[in-house]
Structures are given as C-alpha cells and as structure tokens.
Coordinates of C-alpha atoms in Angstrom, one line a residue:
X1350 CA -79.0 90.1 -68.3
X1351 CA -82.3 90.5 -69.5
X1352 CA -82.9 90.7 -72.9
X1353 CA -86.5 90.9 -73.5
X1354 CA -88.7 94.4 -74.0
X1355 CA -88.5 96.1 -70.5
X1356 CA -92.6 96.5 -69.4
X1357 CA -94.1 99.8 -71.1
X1358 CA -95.4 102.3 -68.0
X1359 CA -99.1 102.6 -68.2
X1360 CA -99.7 106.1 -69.6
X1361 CA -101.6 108.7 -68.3
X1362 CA -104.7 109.5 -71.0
X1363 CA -103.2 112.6 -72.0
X1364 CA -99.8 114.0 -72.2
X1365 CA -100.3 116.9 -69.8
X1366 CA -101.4 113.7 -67.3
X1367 CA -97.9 113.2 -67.5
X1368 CA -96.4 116.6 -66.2
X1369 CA -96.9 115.7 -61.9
X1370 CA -95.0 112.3 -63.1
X1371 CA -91.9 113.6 -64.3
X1372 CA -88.9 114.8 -62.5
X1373 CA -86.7 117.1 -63.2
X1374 CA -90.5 118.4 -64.0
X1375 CA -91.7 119.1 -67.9
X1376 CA -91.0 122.4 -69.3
X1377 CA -94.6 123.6 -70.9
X1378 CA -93.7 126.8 -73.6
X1379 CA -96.9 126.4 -75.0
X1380 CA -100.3 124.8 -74.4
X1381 CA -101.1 121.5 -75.5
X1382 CA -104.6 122.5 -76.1
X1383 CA -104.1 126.1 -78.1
X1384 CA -101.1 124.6 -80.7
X1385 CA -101.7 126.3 -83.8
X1386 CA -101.6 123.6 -86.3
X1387 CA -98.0 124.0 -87.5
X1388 CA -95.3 124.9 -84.6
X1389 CA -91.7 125.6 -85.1
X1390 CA -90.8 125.0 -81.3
X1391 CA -92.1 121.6 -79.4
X1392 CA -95.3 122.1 -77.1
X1393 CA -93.9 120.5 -74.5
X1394 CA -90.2 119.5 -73.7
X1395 CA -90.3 116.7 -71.4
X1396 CA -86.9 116.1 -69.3
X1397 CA -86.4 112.5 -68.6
X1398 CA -84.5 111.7 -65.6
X1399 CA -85.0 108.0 -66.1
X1400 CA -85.2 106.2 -69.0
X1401 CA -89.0 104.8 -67.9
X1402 CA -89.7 108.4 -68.3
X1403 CA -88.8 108.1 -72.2
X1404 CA -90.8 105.3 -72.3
X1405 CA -93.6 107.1 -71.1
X1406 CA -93.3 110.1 -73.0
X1407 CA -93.7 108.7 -76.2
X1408 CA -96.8 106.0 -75.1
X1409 CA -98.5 109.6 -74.4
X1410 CA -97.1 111.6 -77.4
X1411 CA -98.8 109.3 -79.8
X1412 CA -101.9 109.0 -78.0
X1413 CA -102.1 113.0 -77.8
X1414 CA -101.3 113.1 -81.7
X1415 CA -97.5 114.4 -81.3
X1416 CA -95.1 113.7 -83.3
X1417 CA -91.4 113.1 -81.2
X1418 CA -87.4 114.7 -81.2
X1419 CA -85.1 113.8 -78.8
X1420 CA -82.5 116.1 -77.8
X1421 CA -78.7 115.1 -75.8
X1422 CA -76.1 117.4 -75.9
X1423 CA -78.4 120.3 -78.9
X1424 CA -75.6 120.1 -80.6
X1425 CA -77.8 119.1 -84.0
X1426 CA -76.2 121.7 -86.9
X1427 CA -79.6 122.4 -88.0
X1428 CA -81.9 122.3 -84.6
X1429 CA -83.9 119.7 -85.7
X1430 CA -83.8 117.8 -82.1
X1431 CA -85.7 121.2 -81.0
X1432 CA -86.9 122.7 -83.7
X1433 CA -89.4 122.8 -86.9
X1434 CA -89.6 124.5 -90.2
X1435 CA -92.7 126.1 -89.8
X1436 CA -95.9 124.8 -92.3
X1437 CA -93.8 121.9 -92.6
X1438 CA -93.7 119.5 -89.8
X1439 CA -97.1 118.4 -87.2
X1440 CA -97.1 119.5 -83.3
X1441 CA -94.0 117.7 -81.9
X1442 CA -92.7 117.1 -78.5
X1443 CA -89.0 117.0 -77.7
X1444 CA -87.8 114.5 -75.4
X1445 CA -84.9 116.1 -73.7
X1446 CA -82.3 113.1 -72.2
X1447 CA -79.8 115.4 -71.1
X1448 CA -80.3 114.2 -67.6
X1449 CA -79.5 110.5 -68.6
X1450 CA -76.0 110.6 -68.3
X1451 CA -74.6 107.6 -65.9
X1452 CA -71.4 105.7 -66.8
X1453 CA -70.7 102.1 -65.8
X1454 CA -67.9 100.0 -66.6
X1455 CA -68.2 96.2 -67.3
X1456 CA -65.4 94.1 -65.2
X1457 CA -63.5 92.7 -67.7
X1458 CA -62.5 96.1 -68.1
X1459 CA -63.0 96.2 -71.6
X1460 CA -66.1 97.5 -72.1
X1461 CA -68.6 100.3 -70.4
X1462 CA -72.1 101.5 -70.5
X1463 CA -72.9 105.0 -71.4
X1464 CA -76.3 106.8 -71.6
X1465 CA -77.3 109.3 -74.5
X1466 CA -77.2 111.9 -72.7
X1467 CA -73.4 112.2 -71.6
X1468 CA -71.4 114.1 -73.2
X1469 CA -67.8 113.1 -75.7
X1470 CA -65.9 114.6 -72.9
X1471 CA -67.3 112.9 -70.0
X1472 CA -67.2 110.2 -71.5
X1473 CA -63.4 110.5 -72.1
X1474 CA -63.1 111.6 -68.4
X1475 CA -64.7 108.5 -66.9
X1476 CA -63.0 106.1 -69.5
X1477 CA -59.1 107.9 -68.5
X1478 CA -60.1 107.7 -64.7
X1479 CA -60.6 104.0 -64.5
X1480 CA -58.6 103.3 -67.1
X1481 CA -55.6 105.1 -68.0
X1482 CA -54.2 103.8 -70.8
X1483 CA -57.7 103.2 -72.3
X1484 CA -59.6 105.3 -74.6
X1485 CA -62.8 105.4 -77.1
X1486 CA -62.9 106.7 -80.3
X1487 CA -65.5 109.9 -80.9
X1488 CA -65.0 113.4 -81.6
X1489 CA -63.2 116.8 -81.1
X1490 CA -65.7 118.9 -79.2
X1491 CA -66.5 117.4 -75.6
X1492 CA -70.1 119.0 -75.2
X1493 CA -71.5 116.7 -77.7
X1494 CA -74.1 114.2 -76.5
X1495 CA -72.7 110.8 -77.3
X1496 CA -76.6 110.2 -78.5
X1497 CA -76.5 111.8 -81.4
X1498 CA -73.0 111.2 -82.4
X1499 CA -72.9 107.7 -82.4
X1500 CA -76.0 107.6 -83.8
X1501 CA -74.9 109.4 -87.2
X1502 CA -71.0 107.5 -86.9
X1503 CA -69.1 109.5 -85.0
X1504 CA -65.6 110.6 -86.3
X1505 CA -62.2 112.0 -85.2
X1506 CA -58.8 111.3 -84.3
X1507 CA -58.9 107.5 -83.3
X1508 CA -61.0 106.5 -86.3
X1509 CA -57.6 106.0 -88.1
X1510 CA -56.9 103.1 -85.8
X1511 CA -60.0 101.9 -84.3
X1512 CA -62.9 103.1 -86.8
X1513 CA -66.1 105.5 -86.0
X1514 CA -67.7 105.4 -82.8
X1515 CA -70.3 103.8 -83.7
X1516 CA -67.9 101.2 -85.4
X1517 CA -67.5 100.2 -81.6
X1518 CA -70.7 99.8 -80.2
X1519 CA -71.2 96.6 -79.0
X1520 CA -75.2 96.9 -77.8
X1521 CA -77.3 99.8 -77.1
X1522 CA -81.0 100.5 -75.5
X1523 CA -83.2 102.2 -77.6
X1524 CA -87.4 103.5 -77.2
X1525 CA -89.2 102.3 -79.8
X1526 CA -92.6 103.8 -81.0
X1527 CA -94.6 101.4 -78.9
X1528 CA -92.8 102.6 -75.7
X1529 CA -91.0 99.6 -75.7
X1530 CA -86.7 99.8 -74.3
X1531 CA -85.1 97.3 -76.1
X1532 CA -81.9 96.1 -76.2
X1533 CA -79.4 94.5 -79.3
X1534 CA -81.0 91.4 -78.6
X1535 CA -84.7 92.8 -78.9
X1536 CA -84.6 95.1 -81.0
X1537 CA -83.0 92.6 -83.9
X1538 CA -79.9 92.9 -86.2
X1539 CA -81.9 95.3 -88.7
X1540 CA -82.5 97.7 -86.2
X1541 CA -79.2 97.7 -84.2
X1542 CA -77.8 98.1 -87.6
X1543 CA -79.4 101.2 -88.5
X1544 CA -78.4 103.1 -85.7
X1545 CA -75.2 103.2 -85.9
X1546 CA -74.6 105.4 -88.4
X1547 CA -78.4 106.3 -89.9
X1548 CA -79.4 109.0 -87.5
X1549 CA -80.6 107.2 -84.7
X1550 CA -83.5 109.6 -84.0
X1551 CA -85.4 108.5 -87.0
X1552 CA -85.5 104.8 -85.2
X1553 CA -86.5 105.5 -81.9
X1554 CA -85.0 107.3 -79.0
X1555 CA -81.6 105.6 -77.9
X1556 CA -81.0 106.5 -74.5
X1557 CA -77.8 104.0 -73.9
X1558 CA -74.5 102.5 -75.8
X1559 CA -72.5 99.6 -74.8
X1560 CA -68.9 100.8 -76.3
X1561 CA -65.9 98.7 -76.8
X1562 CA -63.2 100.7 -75.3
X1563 CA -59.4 100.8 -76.6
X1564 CA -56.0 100.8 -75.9
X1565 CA -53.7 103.8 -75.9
X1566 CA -50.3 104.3 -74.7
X1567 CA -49.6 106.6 -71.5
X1568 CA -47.9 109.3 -73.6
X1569 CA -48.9 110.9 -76.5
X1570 CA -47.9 113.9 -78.7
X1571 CA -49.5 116.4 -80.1
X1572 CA -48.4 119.5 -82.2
X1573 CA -49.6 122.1 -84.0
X1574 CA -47.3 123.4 -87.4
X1575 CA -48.6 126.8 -88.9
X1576 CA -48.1 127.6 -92.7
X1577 CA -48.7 130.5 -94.5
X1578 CA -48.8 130.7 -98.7
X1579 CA -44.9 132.4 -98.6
X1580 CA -44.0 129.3 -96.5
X1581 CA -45.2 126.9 -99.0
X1582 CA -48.2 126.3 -97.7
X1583 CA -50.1 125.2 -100.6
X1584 CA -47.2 122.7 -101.7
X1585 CA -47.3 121.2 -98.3
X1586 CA -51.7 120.6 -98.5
X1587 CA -51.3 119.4 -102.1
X1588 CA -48.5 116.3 -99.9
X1589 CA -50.7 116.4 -96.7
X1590 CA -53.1 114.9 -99.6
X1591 CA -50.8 112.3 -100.5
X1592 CA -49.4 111.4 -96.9
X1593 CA -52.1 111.7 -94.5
X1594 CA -54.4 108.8 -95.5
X1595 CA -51.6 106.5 -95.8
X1596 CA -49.5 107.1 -92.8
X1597 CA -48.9 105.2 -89.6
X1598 CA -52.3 104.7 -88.3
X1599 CA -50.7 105.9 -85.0
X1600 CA -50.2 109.4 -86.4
X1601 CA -53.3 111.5 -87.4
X1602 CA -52.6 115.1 -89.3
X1603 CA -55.4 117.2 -89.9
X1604 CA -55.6 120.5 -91.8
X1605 CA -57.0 123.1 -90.6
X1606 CA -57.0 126.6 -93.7
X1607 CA -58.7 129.9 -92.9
X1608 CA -58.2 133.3 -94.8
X1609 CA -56.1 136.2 -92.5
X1610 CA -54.7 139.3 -93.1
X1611 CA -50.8 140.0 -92.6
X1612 CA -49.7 143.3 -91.0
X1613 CA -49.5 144.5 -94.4
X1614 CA -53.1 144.1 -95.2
X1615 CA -53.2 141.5 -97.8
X1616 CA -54.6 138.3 -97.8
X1617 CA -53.2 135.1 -97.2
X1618 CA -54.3 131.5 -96.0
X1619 CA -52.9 130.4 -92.5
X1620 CA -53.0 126.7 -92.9
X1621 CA -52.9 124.7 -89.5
X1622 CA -51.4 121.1 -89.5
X1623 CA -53.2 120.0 -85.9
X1624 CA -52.0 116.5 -85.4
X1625 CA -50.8 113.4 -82.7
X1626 CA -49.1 110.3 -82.3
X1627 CA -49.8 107.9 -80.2
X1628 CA -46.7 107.2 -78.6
X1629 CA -43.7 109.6 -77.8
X1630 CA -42.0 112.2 -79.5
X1631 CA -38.5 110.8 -80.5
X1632 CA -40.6 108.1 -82.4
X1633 CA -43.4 111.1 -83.9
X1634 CA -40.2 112.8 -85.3
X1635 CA -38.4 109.6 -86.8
X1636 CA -42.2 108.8 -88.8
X1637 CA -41.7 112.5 -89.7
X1638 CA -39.0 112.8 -91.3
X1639 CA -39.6 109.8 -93.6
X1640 CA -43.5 110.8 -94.3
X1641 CA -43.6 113.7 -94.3
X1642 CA -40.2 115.7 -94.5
X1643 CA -41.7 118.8 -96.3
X1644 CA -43.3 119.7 -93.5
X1645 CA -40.2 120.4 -91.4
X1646 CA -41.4 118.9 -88.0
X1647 CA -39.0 120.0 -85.2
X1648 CA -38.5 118.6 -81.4
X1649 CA -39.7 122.0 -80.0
X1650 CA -43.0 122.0 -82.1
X1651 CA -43.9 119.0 -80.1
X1652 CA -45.7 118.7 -76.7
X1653 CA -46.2 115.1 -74.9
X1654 CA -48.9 114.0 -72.8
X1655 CA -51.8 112.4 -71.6
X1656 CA -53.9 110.6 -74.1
X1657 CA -57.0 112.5 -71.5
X1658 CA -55.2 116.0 -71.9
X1659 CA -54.9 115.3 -76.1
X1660 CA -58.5 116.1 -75.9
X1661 CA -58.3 119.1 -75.0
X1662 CA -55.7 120.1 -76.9
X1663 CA -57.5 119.3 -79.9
X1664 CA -60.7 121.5 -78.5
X1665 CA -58.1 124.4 -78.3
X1666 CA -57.8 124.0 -74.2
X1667 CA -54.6 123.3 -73.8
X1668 CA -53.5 123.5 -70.2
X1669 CA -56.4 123.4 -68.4
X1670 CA -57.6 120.5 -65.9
X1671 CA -59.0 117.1 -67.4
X1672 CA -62.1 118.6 -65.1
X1673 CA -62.7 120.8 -67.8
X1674 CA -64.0 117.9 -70.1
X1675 CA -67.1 118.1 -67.4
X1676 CA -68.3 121.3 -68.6
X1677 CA -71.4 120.5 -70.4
X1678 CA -72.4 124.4 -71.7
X1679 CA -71.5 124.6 -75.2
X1680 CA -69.1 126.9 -76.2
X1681 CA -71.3 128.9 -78.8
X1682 CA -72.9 131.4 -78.7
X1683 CA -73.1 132.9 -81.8
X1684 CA -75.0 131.4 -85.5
X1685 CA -73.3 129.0 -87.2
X1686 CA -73.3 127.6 -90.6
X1687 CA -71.7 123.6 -91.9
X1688 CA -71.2 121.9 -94.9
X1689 CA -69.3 119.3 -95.5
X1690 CA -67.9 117.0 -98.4
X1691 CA -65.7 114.0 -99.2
X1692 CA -62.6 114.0 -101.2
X1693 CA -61.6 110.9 -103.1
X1694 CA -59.0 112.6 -105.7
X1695 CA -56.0 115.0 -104.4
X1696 CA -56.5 118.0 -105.5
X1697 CA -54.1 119.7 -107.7
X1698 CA -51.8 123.1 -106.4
X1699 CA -53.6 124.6 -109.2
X1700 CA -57.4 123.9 -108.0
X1701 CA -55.8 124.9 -104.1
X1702 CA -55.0 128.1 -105.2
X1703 CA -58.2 128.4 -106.9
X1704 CA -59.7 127.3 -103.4
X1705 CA -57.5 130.0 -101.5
X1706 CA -58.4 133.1 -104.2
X1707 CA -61.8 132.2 -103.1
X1708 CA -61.4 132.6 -99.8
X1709 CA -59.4 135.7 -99.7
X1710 CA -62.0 137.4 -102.0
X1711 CA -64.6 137.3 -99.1
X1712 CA -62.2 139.1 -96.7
X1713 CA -65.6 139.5 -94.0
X1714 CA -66.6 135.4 -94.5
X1715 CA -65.5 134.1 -91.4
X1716 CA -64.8 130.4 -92.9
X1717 CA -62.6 127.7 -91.6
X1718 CA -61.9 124.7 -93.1
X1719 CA -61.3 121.6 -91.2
X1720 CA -60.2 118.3 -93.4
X1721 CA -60.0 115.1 -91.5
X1722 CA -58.0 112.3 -93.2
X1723 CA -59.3 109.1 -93.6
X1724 CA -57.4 105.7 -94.7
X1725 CA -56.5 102.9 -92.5
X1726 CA -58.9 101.2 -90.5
X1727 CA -61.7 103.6 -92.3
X1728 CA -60.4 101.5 -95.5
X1729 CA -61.0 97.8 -94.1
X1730 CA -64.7 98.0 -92.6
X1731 CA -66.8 97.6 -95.4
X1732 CA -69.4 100.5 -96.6
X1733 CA -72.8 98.3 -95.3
X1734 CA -70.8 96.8 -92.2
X1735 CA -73.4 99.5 -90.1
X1736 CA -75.2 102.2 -92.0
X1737 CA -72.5 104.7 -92.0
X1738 CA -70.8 104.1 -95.3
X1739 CA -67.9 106.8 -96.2
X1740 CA -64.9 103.9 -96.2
X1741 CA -62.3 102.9 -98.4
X1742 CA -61.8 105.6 -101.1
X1743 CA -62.0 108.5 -99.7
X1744 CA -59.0 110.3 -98.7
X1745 CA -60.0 113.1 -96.3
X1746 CA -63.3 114.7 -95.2
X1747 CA -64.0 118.3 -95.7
X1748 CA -66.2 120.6 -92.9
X1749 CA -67.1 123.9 -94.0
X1750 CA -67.6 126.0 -90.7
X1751 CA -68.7 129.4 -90.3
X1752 CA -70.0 131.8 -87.4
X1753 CA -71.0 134.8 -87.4
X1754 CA -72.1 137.2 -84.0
X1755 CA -74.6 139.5 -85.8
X1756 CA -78.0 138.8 -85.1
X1757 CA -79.6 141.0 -88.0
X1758 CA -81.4 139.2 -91.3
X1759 CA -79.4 140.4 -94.2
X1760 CA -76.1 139.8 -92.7
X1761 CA -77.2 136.2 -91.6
X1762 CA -78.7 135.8 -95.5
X1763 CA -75.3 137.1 -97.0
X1764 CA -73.3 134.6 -95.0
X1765 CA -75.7 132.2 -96.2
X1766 CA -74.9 132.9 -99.7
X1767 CA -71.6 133.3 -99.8
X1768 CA -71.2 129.5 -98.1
X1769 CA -73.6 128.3 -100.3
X1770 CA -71.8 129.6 -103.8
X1771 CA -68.5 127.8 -101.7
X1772 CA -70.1 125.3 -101.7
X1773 CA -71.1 125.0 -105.5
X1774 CA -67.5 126.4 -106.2
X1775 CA -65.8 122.8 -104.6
X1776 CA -68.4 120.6 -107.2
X1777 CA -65.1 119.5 -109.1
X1778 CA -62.9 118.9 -106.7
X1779 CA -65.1 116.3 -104.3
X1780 CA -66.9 113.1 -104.8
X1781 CA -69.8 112.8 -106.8
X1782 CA -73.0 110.4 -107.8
X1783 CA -73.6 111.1 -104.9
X1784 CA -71.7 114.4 -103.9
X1785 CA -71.4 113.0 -100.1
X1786 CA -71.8 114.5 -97.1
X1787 CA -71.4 113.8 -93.2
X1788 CA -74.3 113.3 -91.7
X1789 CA -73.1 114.7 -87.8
X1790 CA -72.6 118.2 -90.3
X1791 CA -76.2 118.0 -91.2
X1792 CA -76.8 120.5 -94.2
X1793 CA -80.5 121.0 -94.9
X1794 CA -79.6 123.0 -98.0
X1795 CA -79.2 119.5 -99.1
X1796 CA -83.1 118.8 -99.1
X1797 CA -85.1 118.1 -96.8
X1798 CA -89.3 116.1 -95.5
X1799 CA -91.6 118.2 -96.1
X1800 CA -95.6 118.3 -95.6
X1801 CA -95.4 116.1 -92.6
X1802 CA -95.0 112.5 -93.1
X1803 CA -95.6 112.7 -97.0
X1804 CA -92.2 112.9 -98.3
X1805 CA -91.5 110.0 -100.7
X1806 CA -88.2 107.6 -100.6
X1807 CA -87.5 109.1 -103.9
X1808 CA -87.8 112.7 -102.7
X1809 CA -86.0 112.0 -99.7
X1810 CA -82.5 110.3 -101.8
X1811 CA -81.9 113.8 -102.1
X1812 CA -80.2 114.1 -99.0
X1813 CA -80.1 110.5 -97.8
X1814 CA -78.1 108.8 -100.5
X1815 CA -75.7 112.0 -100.1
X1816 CA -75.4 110.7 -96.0
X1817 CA -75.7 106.8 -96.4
X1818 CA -75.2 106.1 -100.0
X1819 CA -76.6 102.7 -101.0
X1820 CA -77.5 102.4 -97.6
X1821 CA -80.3 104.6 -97.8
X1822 CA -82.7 101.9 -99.2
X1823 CA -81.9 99.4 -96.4
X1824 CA -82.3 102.4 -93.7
X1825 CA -85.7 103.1 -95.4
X1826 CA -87.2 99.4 -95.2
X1827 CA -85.7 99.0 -91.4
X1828 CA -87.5 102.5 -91.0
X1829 CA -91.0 100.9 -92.6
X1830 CA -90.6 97.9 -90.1
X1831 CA -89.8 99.7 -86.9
X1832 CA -91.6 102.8 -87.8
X1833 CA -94.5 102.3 -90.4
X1834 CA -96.0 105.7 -88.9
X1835 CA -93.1 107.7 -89.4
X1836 CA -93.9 108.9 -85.7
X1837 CA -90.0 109.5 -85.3
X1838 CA -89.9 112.1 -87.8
X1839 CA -87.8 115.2 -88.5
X1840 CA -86.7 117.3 -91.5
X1841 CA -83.9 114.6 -92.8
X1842 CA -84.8 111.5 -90.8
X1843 CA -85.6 108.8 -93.3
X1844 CA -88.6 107.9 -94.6
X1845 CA -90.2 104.7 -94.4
X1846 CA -90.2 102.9 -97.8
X1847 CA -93.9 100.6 -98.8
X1848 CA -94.7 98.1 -100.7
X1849 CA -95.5 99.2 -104.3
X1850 CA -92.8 101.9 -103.7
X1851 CA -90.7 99.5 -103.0
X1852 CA -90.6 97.9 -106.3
X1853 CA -90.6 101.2 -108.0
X1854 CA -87.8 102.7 -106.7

C-alpha cells in the first residue's frame, strides 16, 4: 500500500477554472466575482465525485482567497458544513463529498474501507451483507454521513461493548490544506489523533475511514417498555440511573422522557425505556430480572432479530426492509433545536420531579429527552486515548431535542428561549468545570469564532473545553501544525494555538 502524500492535481488559476473539471458538475449560487464581503451561504458548492476532486478544490479555494466546509450526510446541528453567521466568517466554499460513498472490505474479513460520504446506515447495510454476524459501532439515525460522525466520536448502542466509532478506526485519508491526501501513516500520530473525536473538519477534509468491524451474535432483542408518572415512572429513571451504566455490556437501556397529555387533559411524562441485548430473549429476561426487576420486563415486551433489523428499530422503522437503511434523504423537514449534557451524579426523585414540572409547564415545547448510558468499555479507554474525552465517570449522556414545523420568527425565538432557560434549569444536576457537552450535538449557544480567523485559544475554551476537555490544548497545537492559516475554519472548529500564546495560556 502506498503510504506516502498521493500527487496534488495541478490547479486551474482560479476556482471557476475548475467548474468544466468537475463531475457531478459544481453548483454556482452565487458569483465568485460579485461576493459581498461577508456571505452566509458558500459561493460555490463543489460536488466531488472523486476524491482528486477534493484535492483540487481546496489547491483552488486558497489560491482564490476562500475559506473551506465540507459537507457528508448535512446532518451538522448547527449548519456550519453549509452555512455562515453573517459579518462573522470570510467567503467560503463547501466541498460537498456526498458522492464519495464506496465500501470495500479487507480479506481478512475484519476490517473495511468506508468513504465520508456514506451514510451510518449503509454502512450497516454493507457490513451485515458480507458479514452477518458482524457489526460497527456508530449511531441511531442511518442518514448520517459517517464523515462527520466519526470525526466528532460517534456514539450509540455498541459503544457499551466496543467504544465510539471513532474508538475503532484503524486509518483514515484525509485533504490537508496543501491539497495533499494523506493517509495514518502520512499524516502522523498528532494528526490521526485529532480526528477522531476533534471535529475532523477543522483538520482537513477526511474523505475515507479504515474501521475495525465487530462481532455480534445472529439474534438480538430489542424492546421498548413505556412508563407513565402513575406507573412509577420517576422511581424506575431515578434505578435506570443506578443500573444502566453498570449492567452487562451486552444489554444497552436508554431512556427516552417527553411531556403528553392523558385523555383527561393533564400532564404527565411518558418515559420510554428503548433497549437490546445482544443475544436472545430467554437470556435478556434472566439479566432482567436480577438488574433490573423494577422495571417488570415480560416475554411479550420482547421482539428478536437481526442485529441489521435492530437498526431500524431503534430509528423507529420497525418492520420495514434492511433496504430501507439505503435511503439517504433525511427524515426532517421541519427546524430543529439540541443541547446536550453529561451526567456524572444520579439524580435524586426529588430533582426528576423538578425536571418533569418543568416540562409539563411548557405544554406547546415539543422536547424529548434522549439519555444514553455510558459505563463499560466507555470507562476503560482513557480520556486522551483520541481526542474525544467523555470516559469513565460519567454515567449517562443527556440530548435535548426539539422540532418545531412553524416557519414564522417569534415562534422560532420562543422555542429558542424556552430550551435555552432548560437548559440553565439542569446546571445542578450535570457535570461541571467544564459543564460538558457532545460535540455531534453541536450547540453554538455555547460560543462560538468570531471575526474570521481572529478568535483567540482563550476565547475559543468556551466551547472547546466543554467538547474535548483537556484535550482542547493538544487539538489547538495539532491545529497550529497542520493548519497555521486556519484555512479549515468554521464557527466552533478549533483555533490554532502560537507561540507566545502558547505560554500564556
């Protein structure tokens, strides 16, 4: 295998030089030559169908004076892959690498290639179809570039077990601002470091991962166990607490609590306990009963299956063909607001039923809830093993999620607010110095660059020791090596960190 830099394509002298080059062809929604100088949208989206084209794109970007965002799936919670806060950031060009989606499988059969620009679910697809009893750990919702994912760590139900995704990333391809493609070899341990888990868009544009794939058992189950507050739902969150971060690694239970109202019109909290095994159902019911025995689990609450179909399952498609996990058109269509928090100490019934009253008060806040328990293999890597560091100690994550279908201003602003006093509301009950936060649920509420490429390193800990804790300082002096320009930029990407600043901070 060759390890060296691949050879840079010659550029054309300007970036619209490069438009007759490209295919799929680049999408112009604005003129190069008439961009105002601060944009919200990119000049020029180019769509790389090969990854020379990436190369290409950014030799010409920095000649032409653009900035560069890559997009995979657009699944970034704040746009940033596409778009700009305006008076903030320089011209910018997106480099679109939806197209770069091929997946190849190594013959030892543990191991496969996988460009940036496929998505979690076909990803899963491919890895079930030549392997069946083999899996790789990522996330719940299958229109999700793998690009971004693993780039920023990349939980969900496996991590348990087998860690993050990027916890299982074995060698990767990835642009750098010189137009170079470089692989683990080239690119050095700092680098290939950094991207798993630092937001690899800050780095370079990654358009390909070398995964370690896992072993699963052909049958799985999976239930789902609804609670309301008259059924003792706040008793059985207050042991989910307890249990879930120390169970089986096998077994995953997640908690899913949204605000409903019962045919008599008050308020309640449905609590969802959304969970698998891996393995079958007589043993699921047997680790149960001695976890977990509050919750009541029963033979008919169960469902077994493929470890392929648990995927869907946990994206709410249930039934439907494994094909579906090919549909790459995301399933919103509405706005969307996330948040999200670590949880180190249980919470008391007490501070839940705080947490509920809260809820219920805002009977038109269409919140959900979604906490993700950690423990087990999360507890053995160490926090600086890769750059994403939320490991032993915490118990559970926390996603705040909220949609909303209006399109007009003040109701967007009221949603806003209300998640945003939620938000303050949980400061007791979550971790703090930092107050963490995932950085795949990318909050810019949290801070964000600002004046083009002048934010400091100080400035910037504002959000990026919330997302990497003392891992931010590292990311910022791989950043100054790879990226002294702080060509790579966006609105949380992290800031190179100089010299004299350096010392100071």
């Amino acid at each position: 295998m060759h390890h060296g830099p691949h050879p840079i394509p010659r550029p054309p002298l300007l970036l619209r030089d490069l438009v007759p080059q490209i295919h799929p062809p680049l999408l112009r929604p604005k003129s190069a030559l008439s961009l105002p100088p601060r944009t919200s949208k990119p000049a020029i989206i180019v769509s790389a169908g090969d990854e020379s084209h990436v190369q290409a794109a950014v030799i010409c970007a920095r000649e032409a004076g653009f900035q560069t965002r890559v997009r995979s799936g657009g699944h970034d919670y704040e746009g940033l892959s596409y778009s700009a806060y305006s008076g903030d950031a320089y011209p910018f060009i997106t480099v679109d690498i939806s197209s770069l989606r091929s997946i190849s499988f190594d013959s030892g059969r543990d191991s496969a290639w996988v460009q940036a620009g496929a998505t979690i679910g076909e990803l899963y697809y491919a890895v079930a179809k030549e392997h069946p009893t083999q899996a790789f750990p990522a996330g719940l919702c299958p229109t999700v570039g793998v690009g971004g994912h693993f780039g920023a760590g990349g939980i969900g139900t496996l991590m348990r077990k087998f860690g993050t995704s990027a916890d299982n990333v074995l060698d990767a391809r990835i642009v750098d601002y010189n137009g170079r493609l470089l692989d683990r070899r080239a690119m050095g341990e700092d680098l290939f470091w950094a991207v798993r888990g630092g937001g690899s868009s800050g780095f370079g544009i990654l358009v390909a991962f070398k995964v370690g794939l896992v072993e699963v058992p052909p049958v799985v189950t999976v239930f789902n166990v609804n609670r309301l507050l008259k059924q003792n739902a706040t008793k059985l969150v207050a042991r989910w607490q307890e249990v879930a971060p120390a169970l089986d690694v096998n077994l995953f239970i997640r908690v899913i609590a949204q605000a409903r109202t019962e045919g008599d019109g008050n308020q309640t909290i449905q609590v969802t306990f959304n969970s698998y095994y891996l393995g079958r159902q007589v043993q699921l019911l047997a680790k149960a009963k001695r976890a977990f025995p509050e919750l009541g689990l029963t033979a008919a609450d169960c469902t077994e299956m493929t470890w392929l179909e648990s995927t869907l399952f946990f994206n709410g498609e249930q039934g439907k063909p494994p094909e579906a996990l090919l549909d790459r058109k995301p399933e919103f269509n509405s706005s969307f607001k996330a948040k999200s928090d670590f949880v180190k100490q249980p919470i008391s019934e007490t501070g839940l039923k705080q947490i509920w009253t809260f809820l219920m008060e805002a009977k038109d806040e269409p919140l959900v809830l979604i906490m993700d328990p950690m423990g087990g293999r999360m507890n053995e890597i160490a926090e600086d093993a890769i750059a994403f560091p939320h490991r032993k100690g915490n118990l559970y994550n926390i996603q705040y999620f909220m949609r909303w279908f209006e399109r007009d201003e003040a109701t967007t602003r009221r949603h806003l607010d209300w998640m945003r006093s939620l938000y303050a509301f949980m400061t007791p009950y979550v971790s703090t110095n930092p107050r963490t936060a995932y950085y795949n649920y990318k909050d810019i509420d949290l801070g964000r660059n600002t004046k083009g490429k002048k934010t400091t390193y100080s400035i910037a800990k504002a959000w990026g020791e919330p997302y990497f804790k003392d891992n931010f300082r590292r990311l910022a002096l791989v950043k100054a090596n790879v990226d002294p320009e702080n060509f790579f930029w966006n609105e949380q990407s992290v800031p190179p960190i100089h010299g004299k600043q350096h010392a100071l901070d």
